[in-house]
Tab-separated table of C-alpha atoms in Angstrom:
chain	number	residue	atom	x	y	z
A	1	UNK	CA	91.699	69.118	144.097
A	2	UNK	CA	90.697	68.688	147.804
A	3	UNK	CA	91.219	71.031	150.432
A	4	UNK	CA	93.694	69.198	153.186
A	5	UNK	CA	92.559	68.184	156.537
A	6	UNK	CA	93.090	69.882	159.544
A	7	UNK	CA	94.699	69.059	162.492
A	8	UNK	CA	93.542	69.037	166.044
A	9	UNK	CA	95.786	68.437	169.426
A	10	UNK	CA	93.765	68.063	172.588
A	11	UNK	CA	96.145	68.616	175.902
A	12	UNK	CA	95.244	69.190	179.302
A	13	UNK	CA	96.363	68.487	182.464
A	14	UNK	CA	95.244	65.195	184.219
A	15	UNK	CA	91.592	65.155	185.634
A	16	UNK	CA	90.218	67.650	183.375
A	17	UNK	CA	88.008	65.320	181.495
A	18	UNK	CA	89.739	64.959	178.440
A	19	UNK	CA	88.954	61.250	177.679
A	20	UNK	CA	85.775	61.701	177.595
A	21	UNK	CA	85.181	64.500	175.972
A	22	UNK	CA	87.144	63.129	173.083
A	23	UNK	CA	85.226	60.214	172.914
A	24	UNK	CA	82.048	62.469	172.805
A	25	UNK	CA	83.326	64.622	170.305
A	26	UNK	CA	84.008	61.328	167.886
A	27	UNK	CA	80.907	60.177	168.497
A	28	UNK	CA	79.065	63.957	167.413
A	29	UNK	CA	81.765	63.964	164.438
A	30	UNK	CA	82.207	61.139	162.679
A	31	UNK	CA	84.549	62.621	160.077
A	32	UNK	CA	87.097	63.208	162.271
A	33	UNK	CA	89.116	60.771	162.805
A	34	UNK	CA	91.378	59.869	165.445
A	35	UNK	CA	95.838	59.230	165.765
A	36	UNK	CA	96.326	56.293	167.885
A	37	UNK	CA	99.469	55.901	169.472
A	38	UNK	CA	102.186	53.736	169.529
A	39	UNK	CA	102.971	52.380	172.772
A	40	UNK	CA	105.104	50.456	174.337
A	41	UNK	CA	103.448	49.381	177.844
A	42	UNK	CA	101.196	46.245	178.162
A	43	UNK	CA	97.970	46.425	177.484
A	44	UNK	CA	95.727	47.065	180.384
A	45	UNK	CA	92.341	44.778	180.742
A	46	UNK	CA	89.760	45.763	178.131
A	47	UNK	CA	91.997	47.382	175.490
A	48	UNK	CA	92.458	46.563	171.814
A	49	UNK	CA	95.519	46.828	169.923
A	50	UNK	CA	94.311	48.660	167.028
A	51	UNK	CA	91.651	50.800	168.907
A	52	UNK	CA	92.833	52.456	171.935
A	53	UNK	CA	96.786	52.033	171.372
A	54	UNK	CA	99.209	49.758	168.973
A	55	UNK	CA	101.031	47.722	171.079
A	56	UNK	CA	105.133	47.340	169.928
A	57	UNK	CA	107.777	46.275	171.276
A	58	UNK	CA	110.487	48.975	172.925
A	59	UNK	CA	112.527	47.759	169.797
A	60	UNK	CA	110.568	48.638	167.302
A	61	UNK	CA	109.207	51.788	168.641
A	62	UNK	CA	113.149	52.916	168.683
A	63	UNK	CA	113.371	51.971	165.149
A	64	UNK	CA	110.644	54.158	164.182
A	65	UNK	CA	112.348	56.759	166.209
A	66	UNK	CA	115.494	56.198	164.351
A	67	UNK	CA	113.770	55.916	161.283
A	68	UNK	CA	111.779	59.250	161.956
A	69	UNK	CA	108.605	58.019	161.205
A	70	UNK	CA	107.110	59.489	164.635
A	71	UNK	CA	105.283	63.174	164.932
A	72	UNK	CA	106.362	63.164	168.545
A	73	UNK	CA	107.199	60.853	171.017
A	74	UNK	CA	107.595	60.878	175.061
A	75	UNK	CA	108.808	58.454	177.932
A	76	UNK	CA	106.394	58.101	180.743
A	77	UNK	CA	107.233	56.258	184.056
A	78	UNK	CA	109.585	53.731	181.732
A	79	UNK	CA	107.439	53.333	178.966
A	80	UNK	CA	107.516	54.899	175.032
A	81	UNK	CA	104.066	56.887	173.635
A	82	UNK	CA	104.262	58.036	170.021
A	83	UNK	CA	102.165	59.363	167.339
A	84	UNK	CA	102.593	57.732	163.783
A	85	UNK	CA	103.621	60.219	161.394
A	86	UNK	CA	102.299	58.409	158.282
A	87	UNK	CA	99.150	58.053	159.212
A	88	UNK	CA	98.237	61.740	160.091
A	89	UNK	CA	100.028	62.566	156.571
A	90	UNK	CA	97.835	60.313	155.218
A	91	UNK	CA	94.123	61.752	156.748
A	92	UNK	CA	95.236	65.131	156.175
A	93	UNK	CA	96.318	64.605	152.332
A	94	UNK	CA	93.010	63.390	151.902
A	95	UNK	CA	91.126	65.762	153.010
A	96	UNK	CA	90.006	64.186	156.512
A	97	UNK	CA	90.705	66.310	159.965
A	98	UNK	CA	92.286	64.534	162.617
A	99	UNK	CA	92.591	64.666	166.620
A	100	UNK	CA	95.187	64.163	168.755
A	101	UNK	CA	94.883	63.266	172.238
A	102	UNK	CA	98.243	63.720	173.459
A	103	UNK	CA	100.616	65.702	176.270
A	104	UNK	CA	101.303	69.097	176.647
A	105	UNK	CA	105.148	68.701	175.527
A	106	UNK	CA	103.576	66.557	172.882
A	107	UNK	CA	101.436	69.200	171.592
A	108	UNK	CA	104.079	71.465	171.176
A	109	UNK	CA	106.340	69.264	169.237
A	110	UNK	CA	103.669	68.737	166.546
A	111	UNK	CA	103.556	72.464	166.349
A	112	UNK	CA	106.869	72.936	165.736
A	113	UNK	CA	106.972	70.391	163.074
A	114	UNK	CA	103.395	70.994	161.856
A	115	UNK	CA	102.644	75.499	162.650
A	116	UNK	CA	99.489	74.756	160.855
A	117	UNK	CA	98.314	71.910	163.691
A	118	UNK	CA	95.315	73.799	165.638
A	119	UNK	CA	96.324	73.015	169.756
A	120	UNK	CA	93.560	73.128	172.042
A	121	UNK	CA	94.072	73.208	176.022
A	122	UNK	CA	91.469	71.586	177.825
A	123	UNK	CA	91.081	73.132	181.770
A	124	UNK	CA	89.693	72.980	184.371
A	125	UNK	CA	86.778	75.242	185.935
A	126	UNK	CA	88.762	76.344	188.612
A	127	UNK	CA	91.714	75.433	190.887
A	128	UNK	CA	89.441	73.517	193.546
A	129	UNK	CA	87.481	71.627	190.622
A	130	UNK	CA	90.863	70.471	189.609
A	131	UNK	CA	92.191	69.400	192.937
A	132	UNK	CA	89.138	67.827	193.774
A	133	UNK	CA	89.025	65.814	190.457
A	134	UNK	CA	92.464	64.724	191.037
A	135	UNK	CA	92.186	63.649	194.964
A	136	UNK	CA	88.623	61.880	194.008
A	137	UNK	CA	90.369	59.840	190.805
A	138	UNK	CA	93.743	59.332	192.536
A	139	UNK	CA	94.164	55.930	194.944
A	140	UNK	CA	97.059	58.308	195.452
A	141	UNK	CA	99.076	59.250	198.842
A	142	UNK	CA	98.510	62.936	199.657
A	143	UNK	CA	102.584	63.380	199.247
A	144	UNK	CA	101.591	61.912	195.624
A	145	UNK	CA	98.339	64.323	195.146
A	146	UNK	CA	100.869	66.956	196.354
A	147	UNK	CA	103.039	66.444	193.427
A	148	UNK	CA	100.359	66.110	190.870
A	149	UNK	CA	98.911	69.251	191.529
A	150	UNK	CA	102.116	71.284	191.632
A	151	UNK	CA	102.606	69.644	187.983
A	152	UNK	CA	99.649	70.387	186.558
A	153	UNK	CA	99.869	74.069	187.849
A	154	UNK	CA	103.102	74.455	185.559
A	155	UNK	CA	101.193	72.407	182.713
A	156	UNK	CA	98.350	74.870	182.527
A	157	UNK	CA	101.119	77.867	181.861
A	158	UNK	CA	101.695	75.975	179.159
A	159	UNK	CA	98.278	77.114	177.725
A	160	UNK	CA	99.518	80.401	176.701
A	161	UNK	CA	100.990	79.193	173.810
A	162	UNK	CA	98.189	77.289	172.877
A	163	UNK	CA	95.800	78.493	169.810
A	164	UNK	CA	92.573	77.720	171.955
A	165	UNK	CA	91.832	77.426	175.501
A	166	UNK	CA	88.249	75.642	176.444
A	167	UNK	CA	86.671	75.554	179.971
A	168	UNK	CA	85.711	71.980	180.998
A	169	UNK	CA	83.199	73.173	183.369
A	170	UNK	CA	79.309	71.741	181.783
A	171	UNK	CA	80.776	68.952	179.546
A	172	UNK	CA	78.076	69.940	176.572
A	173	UNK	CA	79.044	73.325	176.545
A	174	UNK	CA	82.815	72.562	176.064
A	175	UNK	CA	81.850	70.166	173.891
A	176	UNK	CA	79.876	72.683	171.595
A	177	UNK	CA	83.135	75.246	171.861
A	178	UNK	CA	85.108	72.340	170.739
A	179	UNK	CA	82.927	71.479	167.663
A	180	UNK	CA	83.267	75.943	167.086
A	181	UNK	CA	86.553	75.423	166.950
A	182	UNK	CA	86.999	73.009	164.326
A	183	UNK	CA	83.575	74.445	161.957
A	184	UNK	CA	85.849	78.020	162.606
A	185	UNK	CA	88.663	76.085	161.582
A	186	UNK	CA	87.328	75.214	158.412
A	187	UNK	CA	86.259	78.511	157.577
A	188	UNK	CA	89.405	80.282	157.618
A	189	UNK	CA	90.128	82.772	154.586
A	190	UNK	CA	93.047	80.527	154.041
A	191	UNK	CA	91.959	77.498	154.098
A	192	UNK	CA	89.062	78.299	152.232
A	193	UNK	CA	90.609	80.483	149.218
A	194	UNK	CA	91.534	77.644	146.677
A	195	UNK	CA	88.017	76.980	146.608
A	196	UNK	CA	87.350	80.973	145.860
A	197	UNK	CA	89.830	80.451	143.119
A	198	UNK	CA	88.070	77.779	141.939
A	199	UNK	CA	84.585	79.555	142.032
A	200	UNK	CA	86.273	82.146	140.171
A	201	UNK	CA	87.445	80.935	137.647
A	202	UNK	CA	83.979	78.782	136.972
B	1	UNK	CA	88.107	92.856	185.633
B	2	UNK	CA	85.931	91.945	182.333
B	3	UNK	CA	87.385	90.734	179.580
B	4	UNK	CA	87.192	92.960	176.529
B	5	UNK	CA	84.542	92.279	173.552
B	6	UNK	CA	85.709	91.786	169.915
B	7	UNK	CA	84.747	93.066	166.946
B	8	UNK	CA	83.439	91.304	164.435
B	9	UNK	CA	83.057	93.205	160.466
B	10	UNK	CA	81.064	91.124	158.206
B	11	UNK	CA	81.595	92.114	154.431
B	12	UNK	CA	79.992	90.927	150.836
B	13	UNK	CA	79.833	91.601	147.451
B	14	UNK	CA	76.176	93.066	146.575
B	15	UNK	CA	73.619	90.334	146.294
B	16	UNK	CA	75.396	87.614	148.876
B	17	UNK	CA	72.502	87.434	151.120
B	18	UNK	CA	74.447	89.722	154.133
B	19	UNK	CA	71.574	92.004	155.180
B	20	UNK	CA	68.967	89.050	155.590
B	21	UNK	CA	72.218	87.016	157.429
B	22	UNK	CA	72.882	89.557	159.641
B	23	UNK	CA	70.017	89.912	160.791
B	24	UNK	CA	69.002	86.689	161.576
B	25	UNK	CA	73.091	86.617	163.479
B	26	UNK	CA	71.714	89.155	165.873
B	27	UNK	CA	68.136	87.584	166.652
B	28	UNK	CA	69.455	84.284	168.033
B	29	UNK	CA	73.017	85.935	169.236
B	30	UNK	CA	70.755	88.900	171.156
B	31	UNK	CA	74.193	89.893	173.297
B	32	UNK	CA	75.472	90.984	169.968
B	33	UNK	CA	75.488	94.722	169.745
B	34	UNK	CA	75.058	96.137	165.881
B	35	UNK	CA	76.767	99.592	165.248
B	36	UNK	CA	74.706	101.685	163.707
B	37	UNK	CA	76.317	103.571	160.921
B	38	UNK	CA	75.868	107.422	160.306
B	39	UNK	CA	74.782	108.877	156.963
B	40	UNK	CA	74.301	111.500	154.887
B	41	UNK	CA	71.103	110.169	152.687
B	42	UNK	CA	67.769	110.946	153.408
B	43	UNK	CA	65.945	107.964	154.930
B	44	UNK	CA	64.078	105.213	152.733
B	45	UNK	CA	60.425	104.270	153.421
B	46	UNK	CA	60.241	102.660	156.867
B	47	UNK	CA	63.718	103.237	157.970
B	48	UNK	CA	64.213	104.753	161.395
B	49	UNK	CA	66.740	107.149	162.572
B	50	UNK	CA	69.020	105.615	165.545
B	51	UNK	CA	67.321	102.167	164.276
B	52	UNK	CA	68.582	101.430	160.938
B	53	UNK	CA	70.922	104.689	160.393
B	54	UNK	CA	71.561	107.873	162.311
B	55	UNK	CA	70.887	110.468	159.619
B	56	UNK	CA	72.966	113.614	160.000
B	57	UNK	CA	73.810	116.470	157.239
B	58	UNK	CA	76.474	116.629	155.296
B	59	UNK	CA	77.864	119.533	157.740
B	60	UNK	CA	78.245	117.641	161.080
B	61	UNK	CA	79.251	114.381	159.137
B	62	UNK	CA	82.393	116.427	158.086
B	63	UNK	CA	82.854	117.629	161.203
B	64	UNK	CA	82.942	114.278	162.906
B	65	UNK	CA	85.228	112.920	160.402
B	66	UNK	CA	87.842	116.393	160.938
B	67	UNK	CA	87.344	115.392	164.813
B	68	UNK	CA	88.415	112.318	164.129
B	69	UNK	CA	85.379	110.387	165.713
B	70	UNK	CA	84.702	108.041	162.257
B	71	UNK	CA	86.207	104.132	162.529
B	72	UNK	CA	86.044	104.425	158.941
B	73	UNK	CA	83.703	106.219	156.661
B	74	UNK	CA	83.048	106.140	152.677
B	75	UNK	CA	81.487	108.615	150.177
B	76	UNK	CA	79.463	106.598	147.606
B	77	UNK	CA	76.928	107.488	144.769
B	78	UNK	CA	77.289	111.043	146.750
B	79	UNK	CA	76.358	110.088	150.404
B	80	UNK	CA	78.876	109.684	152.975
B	81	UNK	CA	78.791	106.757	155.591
B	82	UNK	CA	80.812	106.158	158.396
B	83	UNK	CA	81.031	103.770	161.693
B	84	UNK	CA	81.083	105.701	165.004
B	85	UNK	CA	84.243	105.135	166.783
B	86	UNK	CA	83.018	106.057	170.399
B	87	UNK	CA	80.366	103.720	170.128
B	88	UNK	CA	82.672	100.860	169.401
B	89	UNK	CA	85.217	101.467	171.973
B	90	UNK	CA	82.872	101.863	174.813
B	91	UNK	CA	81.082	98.231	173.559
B	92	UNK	CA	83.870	96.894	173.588
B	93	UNK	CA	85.191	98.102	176.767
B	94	UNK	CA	82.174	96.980	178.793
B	95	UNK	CA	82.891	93.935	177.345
B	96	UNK	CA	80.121	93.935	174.883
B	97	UNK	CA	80.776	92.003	171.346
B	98	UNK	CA	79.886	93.897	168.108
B	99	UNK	CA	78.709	93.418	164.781
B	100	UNK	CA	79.766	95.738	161.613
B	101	UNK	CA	77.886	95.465	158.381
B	102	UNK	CA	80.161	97.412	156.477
B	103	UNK	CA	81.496	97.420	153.019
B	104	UNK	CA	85.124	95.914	152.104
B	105	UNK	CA	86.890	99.094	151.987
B	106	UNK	CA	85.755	99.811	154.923
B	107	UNK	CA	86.263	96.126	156.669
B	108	UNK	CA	90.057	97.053	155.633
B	109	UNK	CA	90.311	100.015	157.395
B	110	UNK	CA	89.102	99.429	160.672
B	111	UNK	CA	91.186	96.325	160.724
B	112	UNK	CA	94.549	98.968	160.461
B	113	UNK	CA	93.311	100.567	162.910
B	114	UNK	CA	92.070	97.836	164.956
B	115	UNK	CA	94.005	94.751	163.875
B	116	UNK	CA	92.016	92.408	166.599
B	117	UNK	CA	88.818	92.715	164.705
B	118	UNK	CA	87.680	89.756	163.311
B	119	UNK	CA	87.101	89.854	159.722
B	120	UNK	CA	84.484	87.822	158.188
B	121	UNK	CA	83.509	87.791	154.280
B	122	UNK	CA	80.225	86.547	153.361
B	123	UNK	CA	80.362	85.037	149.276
B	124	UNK	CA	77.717	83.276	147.237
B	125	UNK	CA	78.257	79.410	146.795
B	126	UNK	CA	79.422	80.072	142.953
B	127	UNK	CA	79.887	82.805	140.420
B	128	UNK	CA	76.075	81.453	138.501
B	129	UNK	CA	74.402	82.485	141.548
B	130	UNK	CA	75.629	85.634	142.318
B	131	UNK	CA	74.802	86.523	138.440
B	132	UNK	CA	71.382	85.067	139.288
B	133	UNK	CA	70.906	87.256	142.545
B	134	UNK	CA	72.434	90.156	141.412
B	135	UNK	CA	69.953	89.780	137.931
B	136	UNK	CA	66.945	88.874	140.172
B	137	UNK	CA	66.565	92.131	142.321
B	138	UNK	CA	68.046	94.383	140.053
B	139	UNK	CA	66.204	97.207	137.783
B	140	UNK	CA	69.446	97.719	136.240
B	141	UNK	CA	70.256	97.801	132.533
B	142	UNK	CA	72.290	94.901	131.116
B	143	UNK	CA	75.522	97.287	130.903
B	144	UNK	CA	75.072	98.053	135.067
B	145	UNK	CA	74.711	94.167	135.660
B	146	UNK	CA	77.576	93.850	133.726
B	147	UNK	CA	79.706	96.567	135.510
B	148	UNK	CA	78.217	94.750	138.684
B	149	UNK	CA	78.952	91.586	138.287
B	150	UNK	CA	82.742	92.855	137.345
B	151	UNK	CA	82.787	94.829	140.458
B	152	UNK	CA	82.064	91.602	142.332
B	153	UNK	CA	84.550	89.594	140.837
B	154	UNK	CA	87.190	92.380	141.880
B	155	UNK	CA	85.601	92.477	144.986
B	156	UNK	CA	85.851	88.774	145.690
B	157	UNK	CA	89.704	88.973	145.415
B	158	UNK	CA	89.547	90.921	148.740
B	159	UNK	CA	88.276	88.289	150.726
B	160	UNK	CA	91.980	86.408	150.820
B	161	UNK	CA	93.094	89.370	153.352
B	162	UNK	CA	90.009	88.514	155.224
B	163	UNK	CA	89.904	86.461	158.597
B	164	UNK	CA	87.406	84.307	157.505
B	165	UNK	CA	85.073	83.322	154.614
B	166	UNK	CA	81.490	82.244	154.862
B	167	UNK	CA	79.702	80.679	152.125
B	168	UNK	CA	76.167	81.252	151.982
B	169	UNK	CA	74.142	78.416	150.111
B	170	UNK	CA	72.131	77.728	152.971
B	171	UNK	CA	70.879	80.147	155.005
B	172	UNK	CA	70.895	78.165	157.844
B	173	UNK	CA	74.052	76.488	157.537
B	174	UNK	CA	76.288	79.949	156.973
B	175	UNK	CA	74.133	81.056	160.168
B	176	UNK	CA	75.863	78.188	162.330
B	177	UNK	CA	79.587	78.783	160.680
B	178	UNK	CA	78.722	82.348	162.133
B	179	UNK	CA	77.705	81.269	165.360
B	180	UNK	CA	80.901	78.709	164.913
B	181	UNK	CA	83.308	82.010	164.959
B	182	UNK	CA	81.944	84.175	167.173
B	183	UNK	CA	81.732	81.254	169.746
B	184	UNK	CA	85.504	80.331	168.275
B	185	UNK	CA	87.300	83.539	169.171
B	186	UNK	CA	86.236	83.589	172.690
B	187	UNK	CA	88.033	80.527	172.994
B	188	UNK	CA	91.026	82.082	171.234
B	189	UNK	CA	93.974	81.683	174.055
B	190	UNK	CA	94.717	85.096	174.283
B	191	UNK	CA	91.871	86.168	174.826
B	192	UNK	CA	91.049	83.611	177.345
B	193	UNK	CA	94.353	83.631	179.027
B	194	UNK	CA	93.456	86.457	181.446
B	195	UNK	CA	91.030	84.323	183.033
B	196	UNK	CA	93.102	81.259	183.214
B	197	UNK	CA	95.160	83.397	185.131
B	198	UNK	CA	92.741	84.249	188.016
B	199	UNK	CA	92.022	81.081	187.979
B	200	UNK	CA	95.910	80.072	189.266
B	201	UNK	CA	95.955	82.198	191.578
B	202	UNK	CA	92.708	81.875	193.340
């Protein structure tokens, strides 16, 4: 009998890096694999249905809605973001760990549904790192940059109820807290006692 | 303001490798701090009071448990041993991490009294080689391995209440899963939520 995967939910407020240090962390771990979303918005140039998002239509993403075959879903500036809830089943019955890179009110949902999903908040070093992130990303007006920052100050409360909270300040070194988190994970006494039992009982 | 250290009590069954483990934990983690146990037995060849032990009579060991100044302490095979509780506090108040090699009796009662230590149990990779180990350096009879090896199997059952649980096959590998938890629980949002704090309001 295999232990079951674990689940990981990566959330942070925009401009703290996230994207990439997902990507990293793939790359270093290659048996983790990774929930890609349902979506309802075009495709932008560059990305692959399949790889970075499944494309559907605003018809069938309600139906899966309806149907409740989605972990969480949100509506962002019009358009529908989902996670499937089949596939994460899936990875974690067979043993394989799996990230999410979803939003804060995201996150939460899967906790509520899932207690035993591991949430990670990904932040910023500081409060001028983050506004200068944003301003230097953001083609933005300032009323705009304004706005953004005053949301992402209430998103990063949010952290509290987070299990883990990692300082994206020297990408490797959050990286290597990251990868902590999830060889921690894996030692926990309860996730590791059926294979006590097991050794037990030999 | 510093952030407070944490505790961390690493337990085994005889024979599991912890001594050897330990202290290779503390060579490449040197802002570890080990507590230093008292006892009641005369010093072994080699062993150096304040260094591996501090060696007290039988008298002011008493004394220090009536005074209430013993984490936990233990009388076995006729010698008492006991963690100092000052020394831990302060550690941990200067915000110093800590390492406890202590037994599982003892692992249980400093977590009552402190329920944020972490709690880490250290087991062999399967029930052959712990016979093995605990055969290879013992002088025993076959009827003391035998009451050994049954101790260890009760003693096994323990690690369930545990935090976490280490396997140690490869030296090198239960080293990193360690490293993996120390470096895991600073990242533990509650701990880290003081400083995510500052950082809002700065």
């Amino acid at each position: 009998m295999k232990n079951k995967g674990d689940i990981f939910v990566i959330s942070a407020p925009s401009g703290t890096g996230k994207t990439t240090l997902v990507r990293l962390l793939l790359s270093r771990f290659p048996t983790l694999s990774f929930s890609i979303s349902y979506t309802t918005r075009l495709p932008r140039p560059g990305e692959v249905n399949g790889q970075h998002y499944f494309f559907v239509s605003e018809k069938e993403f309600k139906k899966s809605i309806a149907k409740g075959e989605m972990l969480e879903w949100a509506k962002v500036y019009g358009h529908y973001y989902g996670t499937p809830l089949t596939f994460v089943q899936e990875k974690i019955a067979a043993g394989k760990d799996i990230v999410l890179d979803i939003d804060i009110q995201g996150a939460q949902a899967v906790k509520k549904k899932m207690p035993e999903a591991i949430l990670i908040f990904l932040i910023p070093p500081s409060w001028n790192e983050l506004q200068r992130r944003i301003i230097s990303r953001s083609s933005d007006s300032p009323e705009e940059i304004k706005k953004r920052l005053e949301a992402a100050k209430k998103e990063i409360l949010a952290a509290r109820e987070f299990d883990y909270i990692v300082i994206n300040d020297v990408l490797e070194d959050a990286l290597k807290e990251l990868v902590s988190i999830i060889q921690a994970t894996k030692a926990r006494a309860n996730k590791r006692w059926p294979e006590i039992k097991r050794l037990l009982q030999a």
